Structure formats: structure tokens, C-alpha cells
Coordinates of C-alpha atoms in Angstrom, one line a residue:
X1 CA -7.1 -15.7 19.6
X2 CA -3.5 -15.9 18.7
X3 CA -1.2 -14.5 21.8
X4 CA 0.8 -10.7 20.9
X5 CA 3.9 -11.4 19.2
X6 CA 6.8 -9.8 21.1
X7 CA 9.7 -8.3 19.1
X8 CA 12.7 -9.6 20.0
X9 CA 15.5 -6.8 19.4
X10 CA 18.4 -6.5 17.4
X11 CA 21.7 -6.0 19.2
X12 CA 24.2 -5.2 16.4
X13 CA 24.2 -2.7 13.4
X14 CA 23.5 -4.5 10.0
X15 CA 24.8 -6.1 7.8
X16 CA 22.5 -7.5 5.6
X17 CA 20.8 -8.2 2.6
X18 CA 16.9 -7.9 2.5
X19 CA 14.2 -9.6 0.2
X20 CA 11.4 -7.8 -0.6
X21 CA 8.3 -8.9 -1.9
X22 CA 6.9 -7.8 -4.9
X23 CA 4.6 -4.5 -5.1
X24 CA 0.8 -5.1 -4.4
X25 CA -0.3 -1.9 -6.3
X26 CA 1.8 -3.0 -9.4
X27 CA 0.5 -6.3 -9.2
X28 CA -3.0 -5.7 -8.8
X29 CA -2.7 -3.2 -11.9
X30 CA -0.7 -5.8 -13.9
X31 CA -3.2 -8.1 -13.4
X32 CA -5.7 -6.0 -14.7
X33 CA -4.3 -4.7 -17.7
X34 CA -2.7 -8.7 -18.2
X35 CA -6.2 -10.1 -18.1
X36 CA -7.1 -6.8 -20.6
X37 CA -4.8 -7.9 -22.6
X38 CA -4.3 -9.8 -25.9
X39 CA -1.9 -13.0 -25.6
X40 CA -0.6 -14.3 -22.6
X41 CA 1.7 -12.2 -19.8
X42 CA 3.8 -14.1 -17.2
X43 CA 4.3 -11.4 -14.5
X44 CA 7.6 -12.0 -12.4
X45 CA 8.5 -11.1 -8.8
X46 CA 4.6 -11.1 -8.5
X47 CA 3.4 -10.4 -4.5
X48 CA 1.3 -13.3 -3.7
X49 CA -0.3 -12.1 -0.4
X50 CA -4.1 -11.8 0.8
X51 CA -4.8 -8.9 -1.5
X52 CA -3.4 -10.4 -4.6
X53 CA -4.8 -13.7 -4.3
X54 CA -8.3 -12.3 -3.6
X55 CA -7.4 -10.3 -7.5
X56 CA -6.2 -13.5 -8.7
X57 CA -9.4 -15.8 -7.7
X58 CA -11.9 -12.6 -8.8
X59 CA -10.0 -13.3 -12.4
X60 CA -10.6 -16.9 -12.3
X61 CA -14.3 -17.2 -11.4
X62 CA -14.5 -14.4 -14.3
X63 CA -13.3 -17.4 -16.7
X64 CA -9.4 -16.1 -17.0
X65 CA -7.3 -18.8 -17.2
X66 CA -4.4 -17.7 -14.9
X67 CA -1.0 -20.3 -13.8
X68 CA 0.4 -19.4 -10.9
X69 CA 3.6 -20.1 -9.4
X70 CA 4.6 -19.1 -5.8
X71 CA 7.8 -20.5 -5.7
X72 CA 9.0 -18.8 -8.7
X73 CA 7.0 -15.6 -8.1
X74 CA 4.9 -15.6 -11.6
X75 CA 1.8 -15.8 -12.5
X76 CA 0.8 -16.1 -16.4
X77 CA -2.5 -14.9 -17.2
X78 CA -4.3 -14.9 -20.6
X79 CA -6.1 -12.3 -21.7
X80 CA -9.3 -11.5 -23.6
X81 CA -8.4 -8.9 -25.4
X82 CA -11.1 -6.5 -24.0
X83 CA -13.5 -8.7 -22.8
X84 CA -14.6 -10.8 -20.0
X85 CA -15.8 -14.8 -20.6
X86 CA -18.6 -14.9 -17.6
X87 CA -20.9 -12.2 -17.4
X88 CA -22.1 -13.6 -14.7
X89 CA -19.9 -14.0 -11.1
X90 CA -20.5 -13.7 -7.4
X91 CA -16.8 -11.7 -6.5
X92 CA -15.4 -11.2 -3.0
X93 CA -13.0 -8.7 -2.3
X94 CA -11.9 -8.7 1.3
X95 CA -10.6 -5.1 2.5
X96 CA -8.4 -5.2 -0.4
X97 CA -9.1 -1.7 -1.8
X98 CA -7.0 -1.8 -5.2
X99 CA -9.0 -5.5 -5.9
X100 CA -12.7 -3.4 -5.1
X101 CA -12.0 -0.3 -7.1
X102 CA -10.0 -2.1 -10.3
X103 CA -12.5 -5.1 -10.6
X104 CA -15.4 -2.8 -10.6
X105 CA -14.6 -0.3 -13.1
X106 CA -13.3 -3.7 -14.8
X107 CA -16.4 -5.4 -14.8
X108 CA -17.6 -2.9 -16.4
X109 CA -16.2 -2.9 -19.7
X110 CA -18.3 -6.2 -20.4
X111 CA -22.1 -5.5 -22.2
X112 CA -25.2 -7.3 -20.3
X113 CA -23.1 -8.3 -17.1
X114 CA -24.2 -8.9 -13.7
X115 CA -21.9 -9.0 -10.9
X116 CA -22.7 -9.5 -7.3
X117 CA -20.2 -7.9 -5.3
X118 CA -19.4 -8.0 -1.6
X119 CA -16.1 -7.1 1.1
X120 CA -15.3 -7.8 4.9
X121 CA -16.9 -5.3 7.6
X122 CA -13.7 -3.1 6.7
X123 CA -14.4 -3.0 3.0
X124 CA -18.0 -1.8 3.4
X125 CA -17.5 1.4 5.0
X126 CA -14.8 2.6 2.7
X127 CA -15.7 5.0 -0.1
X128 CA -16.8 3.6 -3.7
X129 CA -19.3 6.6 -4.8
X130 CA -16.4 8.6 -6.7
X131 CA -15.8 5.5 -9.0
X132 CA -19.5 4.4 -9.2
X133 CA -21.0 8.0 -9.7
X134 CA -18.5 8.1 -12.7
X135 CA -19.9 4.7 -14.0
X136 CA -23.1 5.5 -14.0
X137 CA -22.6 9.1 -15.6
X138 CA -20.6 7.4 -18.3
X139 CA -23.4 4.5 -18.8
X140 CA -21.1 1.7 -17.9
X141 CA -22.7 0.0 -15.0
X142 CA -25.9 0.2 -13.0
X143 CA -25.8 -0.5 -9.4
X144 CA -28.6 -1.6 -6.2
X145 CA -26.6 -1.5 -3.2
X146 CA -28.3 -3.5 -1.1
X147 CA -27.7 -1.7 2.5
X148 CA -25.8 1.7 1.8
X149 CA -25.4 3.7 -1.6
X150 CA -22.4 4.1 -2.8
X151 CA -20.9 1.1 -0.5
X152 CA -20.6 -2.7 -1.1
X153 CA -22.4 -5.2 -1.1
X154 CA -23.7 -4.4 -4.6
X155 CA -24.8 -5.8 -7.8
X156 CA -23.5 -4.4 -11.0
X157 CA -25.2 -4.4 -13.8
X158 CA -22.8 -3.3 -16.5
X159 CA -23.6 -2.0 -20.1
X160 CA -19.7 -1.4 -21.9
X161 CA -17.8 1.6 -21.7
X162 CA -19.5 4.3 -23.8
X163 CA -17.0 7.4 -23.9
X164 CA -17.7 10.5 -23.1
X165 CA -16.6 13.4 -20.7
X166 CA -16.9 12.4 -17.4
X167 CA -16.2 14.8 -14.0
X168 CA -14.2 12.3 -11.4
X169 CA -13.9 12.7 -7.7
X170 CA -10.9 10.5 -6.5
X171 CA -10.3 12.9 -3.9
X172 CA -11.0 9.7 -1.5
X173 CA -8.5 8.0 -3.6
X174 CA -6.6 8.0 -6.4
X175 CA -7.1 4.2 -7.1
X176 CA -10.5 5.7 -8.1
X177 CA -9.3 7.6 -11.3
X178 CA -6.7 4.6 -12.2
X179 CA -9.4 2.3 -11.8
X180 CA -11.4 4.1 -14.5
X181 CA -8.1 5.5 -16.8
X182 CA -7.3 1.0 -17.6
X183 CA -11.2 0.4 -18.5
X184 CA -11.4 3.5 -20.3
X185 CA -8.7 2.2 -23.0
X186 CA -10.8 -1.0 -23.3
X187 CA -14.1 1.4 -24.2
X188 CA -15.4 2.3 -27.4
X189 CA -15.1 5.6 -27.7
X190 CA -12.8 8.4 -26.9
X191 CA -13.3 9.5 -22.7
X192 CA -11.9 12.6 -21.1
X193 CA -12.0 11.7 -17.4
X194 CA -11.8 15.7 -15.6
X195 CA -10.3 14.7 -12.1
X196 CA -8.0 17.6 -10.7
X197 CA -7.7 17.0 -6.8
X198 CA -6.1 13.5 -7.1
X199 CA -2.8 12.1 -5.3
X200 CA -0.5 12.1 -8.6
X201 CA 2.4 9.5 -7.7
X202 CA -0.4 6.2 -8.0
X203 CA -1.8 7.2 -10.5
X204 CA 1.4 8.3 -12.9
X205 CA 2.0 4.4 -11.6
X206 CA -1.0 3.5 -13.8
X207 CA 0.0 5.3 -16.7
X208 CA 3.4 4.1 -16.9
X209 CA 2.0 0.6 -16.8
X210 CA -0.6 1.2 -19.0
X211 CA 1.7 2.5 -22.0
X212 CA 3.9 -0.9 -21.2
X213 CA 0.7 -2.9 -22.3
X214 CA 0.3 -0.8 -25.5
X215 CA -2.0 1.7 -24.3
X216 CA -0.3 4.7 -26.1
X217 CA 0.1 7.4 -24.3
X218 CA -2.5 9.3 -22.5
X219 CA -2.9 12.6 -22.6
X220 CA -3.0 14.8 -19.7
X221 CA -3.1 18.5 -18.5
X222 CA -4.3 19.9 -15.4
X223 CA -6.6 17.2 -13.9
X224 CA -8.0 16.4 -17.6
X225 CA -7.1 12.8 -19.1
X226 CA -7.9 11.9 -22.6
X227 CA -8.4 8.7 -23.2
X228 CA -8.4 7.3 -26.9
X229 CA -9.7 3.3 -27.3
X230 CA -6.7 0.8 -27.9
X231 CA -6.2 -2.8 -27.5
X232 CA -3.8 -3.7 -24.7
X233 CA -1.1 -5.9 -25.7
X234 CA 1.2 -8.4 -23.5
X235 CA 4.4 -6.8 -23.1
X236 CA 7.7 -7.5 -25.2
X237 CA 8.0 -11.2 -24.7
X238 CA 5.4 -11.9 -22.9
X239 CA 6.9 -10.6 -19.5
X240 CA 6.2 -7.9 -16.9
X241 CA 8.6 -7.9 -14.2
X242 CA 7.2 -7.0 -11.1
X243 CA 8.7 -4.0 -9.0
X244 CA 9.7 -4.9 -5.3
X245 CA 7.7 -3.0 -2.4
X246 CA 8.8 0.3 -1.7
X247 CA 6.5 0.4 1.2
X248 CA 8.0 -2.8 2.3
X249 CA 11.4 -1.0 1.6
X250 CA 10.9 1.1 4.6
X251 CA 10.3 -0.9 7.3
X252 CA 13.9 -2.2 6.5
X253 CA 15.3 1.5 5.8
X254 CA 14.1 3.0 9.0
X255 CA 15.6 0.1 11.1
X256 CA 19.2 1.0 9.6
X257 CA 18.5 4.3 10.7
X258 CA 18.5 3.4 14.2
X259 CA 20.1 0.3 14.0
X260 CA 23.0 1.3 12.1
X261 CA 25.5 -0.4 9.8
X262 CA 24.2 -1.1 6.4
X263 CA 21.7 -3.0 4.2
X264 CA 21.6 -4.0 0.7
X265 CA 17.8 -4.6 -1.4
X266 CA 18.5 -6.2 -4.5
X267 CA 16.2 -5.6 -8.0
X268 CA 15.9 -2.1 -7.4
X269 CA 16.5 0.0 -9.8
X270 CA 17.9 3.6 -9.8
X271 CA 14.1 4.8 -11.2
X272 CA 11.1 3.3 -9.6
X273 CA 7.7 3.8 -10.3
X274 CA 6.5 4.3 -6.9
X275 CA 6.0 7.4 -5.1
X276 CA 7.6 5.4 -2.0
X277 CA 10.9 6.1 -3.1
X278 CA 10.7 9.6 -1.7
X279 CA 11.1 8.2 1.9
X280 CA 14.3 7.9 1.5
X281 CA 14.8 11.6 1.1
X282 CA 13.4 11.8 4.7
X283 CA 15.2 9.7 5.9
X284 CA 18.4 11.2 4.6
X285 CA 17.4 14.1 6.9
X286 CA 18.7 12.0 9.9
X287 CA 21.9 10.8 8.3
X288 CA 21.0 7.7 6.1
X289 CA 22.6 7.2 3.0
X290 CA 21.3 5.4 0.1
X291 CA 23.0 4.5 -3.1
X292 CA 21.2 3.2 -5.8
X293 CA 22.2 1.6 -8.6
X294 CA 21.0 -0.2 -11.5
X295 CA 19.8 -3.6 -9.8
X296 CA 20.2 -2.6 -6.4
X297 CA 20.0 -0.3 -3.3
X298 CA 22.7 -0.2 -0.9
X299 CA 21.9 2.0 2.4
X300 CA 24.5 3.0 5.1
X301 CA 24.1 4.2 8.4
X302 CA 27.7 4.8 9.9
X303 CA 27.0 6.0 13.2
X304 CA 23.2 6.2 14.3
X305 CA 23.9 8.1 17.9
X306 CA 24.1 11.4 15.2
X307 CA 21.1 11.0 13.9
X308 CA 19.7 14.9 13.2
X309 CA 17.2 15.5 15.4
X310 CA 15.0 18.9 15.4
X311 CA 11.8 19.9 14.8
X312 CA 10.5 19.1 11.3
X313 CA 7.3 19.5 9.4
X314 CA 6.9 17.0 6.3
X315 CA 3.8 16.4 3.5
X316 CA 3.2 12.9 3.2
X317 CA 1.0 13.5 0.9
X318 CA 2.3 12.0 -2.2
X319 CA 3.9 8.8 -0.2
X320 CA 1.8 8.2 2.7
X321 CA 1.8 4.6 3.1
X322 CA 5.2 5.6 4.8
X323 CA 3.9 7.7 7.0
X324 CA 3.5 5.1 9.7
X325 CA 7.1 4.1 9.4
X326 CA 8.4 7.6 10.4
X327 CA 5.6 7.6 13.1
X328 CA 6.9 4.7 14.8
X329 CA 10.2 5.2 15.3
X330 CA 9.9 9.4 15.9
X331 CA 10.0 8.6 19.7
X332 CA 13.9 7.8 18.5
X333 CA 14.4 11.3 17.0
X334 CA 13.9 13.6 19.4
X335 CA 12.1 17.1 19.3
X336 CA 9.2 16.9 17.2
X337 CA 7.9 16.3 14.2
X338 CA 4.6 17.0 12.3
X339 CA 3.3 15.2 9.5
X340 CA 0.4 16.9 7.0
X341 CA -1.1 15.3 3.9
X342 CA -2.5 12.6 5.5
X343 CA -6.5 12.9 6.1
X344 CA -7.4 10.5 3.4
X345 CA -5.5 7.6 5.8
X346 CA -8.4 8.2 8.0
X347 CA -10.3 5.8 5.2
X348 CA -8.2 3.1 4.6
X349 CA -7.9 -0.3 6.1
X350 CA -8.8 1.6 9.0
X351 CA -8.1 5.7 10.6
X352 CA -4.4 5.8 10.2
X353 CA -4.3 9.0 12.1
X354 CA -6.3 8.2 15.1
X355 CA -4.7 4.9 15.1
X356 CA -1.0 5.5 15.1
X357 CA -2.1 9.0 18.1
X358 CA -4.3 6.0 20.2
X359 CA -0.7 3.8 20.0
X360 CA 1.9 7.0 20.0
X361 CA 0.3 8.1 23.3
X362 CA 0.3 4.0 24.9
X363 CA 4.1 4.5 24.9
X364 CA 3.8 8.0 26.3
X365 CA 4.3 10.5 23.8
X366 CA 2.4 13.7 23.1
X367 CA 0.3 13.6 20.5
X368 CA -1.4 16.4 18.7
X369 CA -4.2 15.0 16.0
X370 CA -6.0 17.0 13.5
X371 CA -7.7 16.5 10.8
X372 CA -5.0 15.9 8.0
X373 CA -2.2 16.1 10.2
X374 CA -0.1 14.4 13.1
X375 CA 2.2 16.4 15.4
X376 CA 4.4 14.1 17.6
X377 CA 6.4 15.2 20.6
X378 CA 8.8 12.6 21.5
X379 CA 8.9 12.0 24.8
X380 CA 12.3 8.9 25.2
X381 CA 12.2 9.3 29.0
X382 CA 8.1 8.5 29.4
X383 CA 8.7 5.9 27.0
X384 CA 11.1 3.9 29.0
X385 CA 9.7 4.7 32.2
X386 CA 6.3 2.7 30.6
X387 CA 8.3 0.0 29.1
X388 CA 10.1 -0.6 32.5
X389 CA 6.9 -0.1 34.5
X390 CA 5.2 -2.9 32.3
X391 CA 8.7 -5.1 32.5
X392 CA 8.4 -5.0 35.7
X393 CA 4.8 -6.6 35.8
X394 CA 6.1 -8.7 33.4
X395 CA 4.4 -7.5 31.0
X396 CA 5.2 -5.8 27.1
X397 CA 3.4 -2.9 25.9
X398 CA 1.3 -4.5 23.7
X399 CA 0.4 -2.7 20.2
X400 CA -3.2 -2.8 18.4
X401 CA -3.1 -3.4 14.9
X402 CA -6.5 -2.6 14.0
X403 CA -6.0 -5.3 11.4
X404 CA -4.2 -3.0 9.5
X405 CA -0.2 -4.3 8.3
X406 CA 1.0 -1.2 8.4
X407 CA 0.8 -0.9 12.3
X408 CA 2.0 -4.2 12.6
X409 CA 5.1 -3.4 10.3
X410 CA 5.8 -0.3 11.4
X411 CA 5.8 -0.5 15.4
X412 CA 7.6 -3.9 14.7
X413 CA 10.3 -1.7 13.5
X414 CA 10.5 0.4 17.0
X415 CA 10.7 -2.9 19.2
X416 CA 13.6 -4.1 17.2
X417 CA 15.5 -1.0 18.6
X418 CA 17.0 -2.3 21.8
X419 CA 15.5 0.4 24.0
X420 CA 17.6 -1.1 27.7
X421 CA 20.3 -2.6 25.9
X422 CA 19.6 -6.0 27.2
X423 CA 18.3 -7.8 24.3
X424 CA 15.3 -8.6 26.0
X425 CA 11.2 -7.8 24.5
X426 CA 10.1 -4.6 25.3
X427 CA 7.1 -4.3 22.9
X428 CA 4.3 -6.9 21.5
X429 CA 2.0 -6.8 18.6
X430 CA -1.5 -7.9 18.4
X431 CA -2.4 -9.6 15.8
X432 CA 0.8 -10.1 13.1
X433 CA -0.7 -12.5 10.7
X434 CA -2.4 -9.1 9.4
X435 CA 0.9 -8.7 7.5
X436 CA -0.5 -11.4 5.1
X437 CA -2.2 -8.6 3.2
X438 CA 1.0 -7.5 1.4
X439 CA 4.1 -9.0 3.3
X440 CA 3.2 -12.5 4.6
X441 CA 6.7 -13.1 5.5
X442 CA 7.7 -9.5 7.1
X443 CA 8.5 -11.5 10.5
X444 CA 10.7 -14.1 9.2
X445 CA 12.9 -11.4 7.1
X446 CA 13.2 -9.3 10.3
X447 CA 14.4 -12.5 11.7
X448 CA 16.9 -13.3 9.8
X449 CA 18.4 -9.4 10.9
X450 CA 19.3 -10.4 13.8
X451 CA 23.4 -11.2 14.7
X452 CA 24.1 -15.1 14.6

């Protein structure tokens, strides 16, 4: 059992420059729609982190031939323009949930297929039935779950995708619909997928990225998608560049918040895809400034002892992968906040919202959890009498991941504020090599923060 890290914090404002690794959810979906594909893609600034590797070796056992690169962040993979070389594969899929829900509506674009499928403890009690429900209405796949329905382990039996119109609940997760909306191009027929109560920001991720493979474009009003067969394409020579990590992006954002000083994130442009990018309109609540330009951000904090502070309510809804960011620091924002459109975290890598109240309330502050929402009372006086109490046992309050990387991230970020202005550890996290789902090297970049 590895020992808690303990954050060492950072005595100076910044004045940095931070490299982000490349998006998981774009590179899971480019690898997808790559491997769809006709020709060969190279994809650059590609994430290579526990999730994407478990993508890329489900892609390779499937008979892809994919070359990848981790010191120049590509991968090239050729595609089969619509079909998959071994119908037959045993496929593992961790708890990576974009690797689970792509690869199965994937598999099932292939005629006479059988597929054993299987994920970690995690993976197995996270919801599948929206997307196999759909697959079997639409004649796709056939599945025997072999312990629960509508969880892994399974064997799919797939059949080709047959058209049709097709009611979708995603309202577990959107990763459902844009699972379904890149086989559906590969199918035979036209499919209208009918799917109103769905997280929009992901999946409008999955159309833009689709129509950059040549799906066309897909039509869409209200909750109804309209799907018309096309054959994917590799990009305009060949190569897909990778977005960086908007989720990533706010680790670093909210430390200049409290930190101060400035930050600059290169190869981001002034119109991402993700849905992340609205976290910096929160954070410009409190005072941040961020300036983006063509190929860049650069953020500014001037003087974080006027950060606004106030009660505030805000929908994470659309961005919620953020959520924990603003959770972990709130103890440095006084009053309160409380934070709604959040109850499908409880089925994620693990229950967001009962997580982040269990560690909130560790370092003292009130907590109020409900069933989509999290109201936080910071309390900055409880929170260092704790911290000193434990100092003075020499001990650290120590932080449970849940082996979950956003926890790990995200209260990383609070212990890097120097709570007794002695530059000494005040806070530890269990458990840190959990980052190696989608930022396996979030601990040396928040390193390399600190003043020489």
C-alpha cells in the first residue's frame, strides 16, 4: 500500500506556464471514429493515460493496426472503413466508462460477432441498460449478462446496425447517445435515435467530431437525431489534432485563483469543443481573468485576498467534471455556495456527491447533500483548527480518493494553498497514482509550480 502523498504548498503567486495533456473524451471518440474510418489518421496531442490505453489495446486485439508514439503524442490508426477484422475478441475495459459505452455500440456495427466483455469491480455496477436496450431494440447486438442485466460482464452477440427509430435513455449518461450517434453513421440504414433528457455539451462534442470524419451533418431538433449512413473518412491530411484537457485546465485555474499571479496554457484555442470551458465563467465570479486567444490561454489573478465571496448557487450540469474543483477549494471562498445538476455524478467512477460531503466535512465544513445537489458552508476557522490539531500529532489530514482522479486532483489543488503560511504539508492524499486515468503526470506539473 503506497504511503498518502502530502502536498507540499506553493508560497508565491505564479508565474507559469502549464502543459496539459490531451482530452480523454476527444481521444476516446477519435479513436473510434479513426478506427471507423477509411485510410489512416495520425491523432496529435493524443492523452495516453489508463483509459486511453485500455481504447487503444481493445482496437488492437479487434485486428486494428494502430502506431503509437508517447513521446510525440500520436497515435496513427488505420481504419476499416466500417468494419471490424476479428469478430471474435475477449475485451477489458477497466472503469474506463467512454472505452465500455463506445466499444460496445462499436462492436456492434460488425455482422456474426461475439464479444466477451468484462470491467474492474467499479465498472460493473455502472449503468449500460440505456445503450444495450437501444441495441437490442434496433437488432444490433444480443447480450447474456452473465451476473446482472444490463451490467458487465457480458457477451455480445452483434448482428450490424439495421436502422430504424429507436427511443434512447442516456439520462445516466450522455456517452450513451454518442456511443450510438458514431455506430449509427456506420449502419445501413437511415436511424432516428429519440433521446430528449441528455447532457448536451458531450455530446455536441461527438457531433463536431463526427462531421470532421466526414459524417455530414446530423440532423437534430428537440431530443430527435437523424442519422443518414455515410462512410467516415480520415481528416484533411491525415491528421486530427487532439484538444488539451479542459478538465485538466481547472485544477491549474483554480490554484491561480487562490494562489494569485498568472498562468499561461498553450494550444488552446479561443473556441473549444468542451463544455469545460464554462468553468472559467465561474471562476471569473471571484476575480480571475482569462484571455484567450488563438493558440493560447493566459489567466491573471492580480490580487487573490479580493476574491468575491458571497453566497452563490450554480448548475453544473452541463460541466460537471469541474464540479469537484470548485468543491475543493470553497472552504477558501467564504459564505456558501450550492451546487445543483449533479446527481448523475453519483454513478461515475464512484458517488461524487457523497464523496466530496464524506471529505468536505473531514476538514470541518458543513455540508448539506441531496440528491442532485451539494450545499457547502465554509467554515476557514474549523478548518485550521483541524489541520493544526492533526499538525500537532504530526499528522496531515489525509484525503480518500475513492480511486477516483478527480478527488485526487482536486483536493491536491486546496493543499497547495499555504493555509499557516509556513510552507509546511498540511493535507495528504491517498492513493495519487489514480490520476493515471487521465493525467498521469498531474503531480509532476504541480511541481514544477512551485518558486525555485
Amino acid at each position: 500500500m503506497v504511503d498518502p502523498l502530502p502536498i507540499q504548498p506553493i508560497t508565491a503567486p505564479l508565474d507559469h506556464t502549464v502543459h496539459l495533456p490531451g482530452s480523454k473524451s476527444i481521444t476516446n471518440r477519435a479513436l473510434i471514429l479513426a478506427a471507423l474510418s477509411e485510410g489512416t489518421t495520425e491523432l496529435q496531442g493524443a492523452l495516453f493515460s489508463r483509459d486511453t490505453n485500455l481504447m487503444i489495446s481493445a482496437l488492437k486485439q479487434l485486428g486494428f493496426e494502430c502506431e503509437t508514439n508517447e513521446t510525440t503524442q500520436t497515435i496513427a490508426i488505420t481504419g476499416c472503413a466500417g468494419k471490424i477484422p476479428n469478430k471474435n475478441a475477449t475485451i477489458e475495459v477497466g472503469n474506463a466508462g467512454t472505452v465500455a459505452r463506445f466499444l460496445t455500440a462499436f462492436l456492434s456495427i460488425q455482422a456474426e460477432g461475439r464479444y466477451e466483455i468484462d470491467g474492474d469491480s467499479a465498472m460493473r455496477k455502472r449503468p449500460m441498460l440505456g445503450l444495450t436496450s437501444a441495441l437490442e431494440t434496433m437488432h444490433a447486438a444480443q447480450f447474456e449478462f452473465h451476473e446482472k442485466t444490463g451490467h458487465f460482464p457480458f457477451t455480445l452477440y452483434s448482428k450490424g446496425i439495421q436502422g430504424g427509430q429507436i427511443q434512447v435513455d442516456a439520462s445516466a449518461s450522455s456517452q450513451i447517445l454518442s456511443a450510438l450517434l458514431m455506430a449509427a453513421v456506420a449502419g445501413k440504414k437511415d436511424t432516428e435515435l429519440i433521446c430528449p433528457n441528455v447532457r448536451p455539451s458531450y455530446v455536441q462534442i461527438t457531433l463536431d467530431m463526427m462531421e470532421s470524419f466526414g459524417s455530414g451533418r446530423i440532423e437534430t431538433n428537440n431530443g430527435i437525431y437523424k442519422i443518414n449512413p455515410a462512410r467516415y473518412t480520415s481528416p484533411n491530411r491525415g491528421i486530427y489534432a487532439i484538444e488539451p484537457d479542459l478538465s485538466a485546465a481547472s485544477y491549474f485555474l483554480a490554484l491561480n485563483l487562490i494562489l494569485g499571479g498568472s498562468l499561461h496554457i498553450p494550444n488552446l484555442g479561443s473556441s473549444p469543443l468542451q463544455g469545460d470551458a464554462r468553468f472559467v465563467e465561474v471562476l471569473a465570479h471571484h476575480g480571475l481573468r482569462v484571455e484567450p486567444s488563438n493558440n493560447s490561454w493566459k489567466a491573471c489573478q492580480p490580487d487573490p485576498t479580493s476574491i468575491q465571496k458571497g453566497h452563490r448557487e450554480i448548475n453544473f450540469n452541463t460541466f460537471s467534471d469541474t464540479f469537484l474543483t470548485y468543491a475543493a477549494i470553497a472552504p477558501l471562498l467564504g459564505n456558501s455556495v450550492r451546487i445543483c445538476g449533479i446527481g448523475h455524478t453519483r454513478h461515475q467512477e464512484t458517488d461524487r456527491i457523497a464523496g466530496m460531503a464524506n471529505e468536505l466535512s473531514k476538514l470541518g465544513q458543513l455540508v448539506k447533500e441531496e440528491e442532485d445537489t451539494l450545499t457547502i458552508q465554509a467554515k476557514p476557522n474549523e478548518l485550521r483548527a483541524r489541520t493544526h490539531r492533526a499538525r500537532n500529532e504530526g499528522k496531515l489530514i489525509e484525503i480518500e480518493t475513492y480511486d477516483d482522479h478527480r478527488f485526487a486532483m482536486s483536493f491536491a489543488i486546496l493543499g497547495s494553498y499555504d493555509l499557516f503560511e509556513d510552507g509546511k504539508p498540511w493535507l495528504a492524499i491517498k492513493n495519487p497514482s489514480c490520476c493515471g486515468k487521465t493525467f498521469p503526470k498531474f503531480f509532476d506539473e504541480l511541481a514544477s509550480l512551485h518558486p525555485e
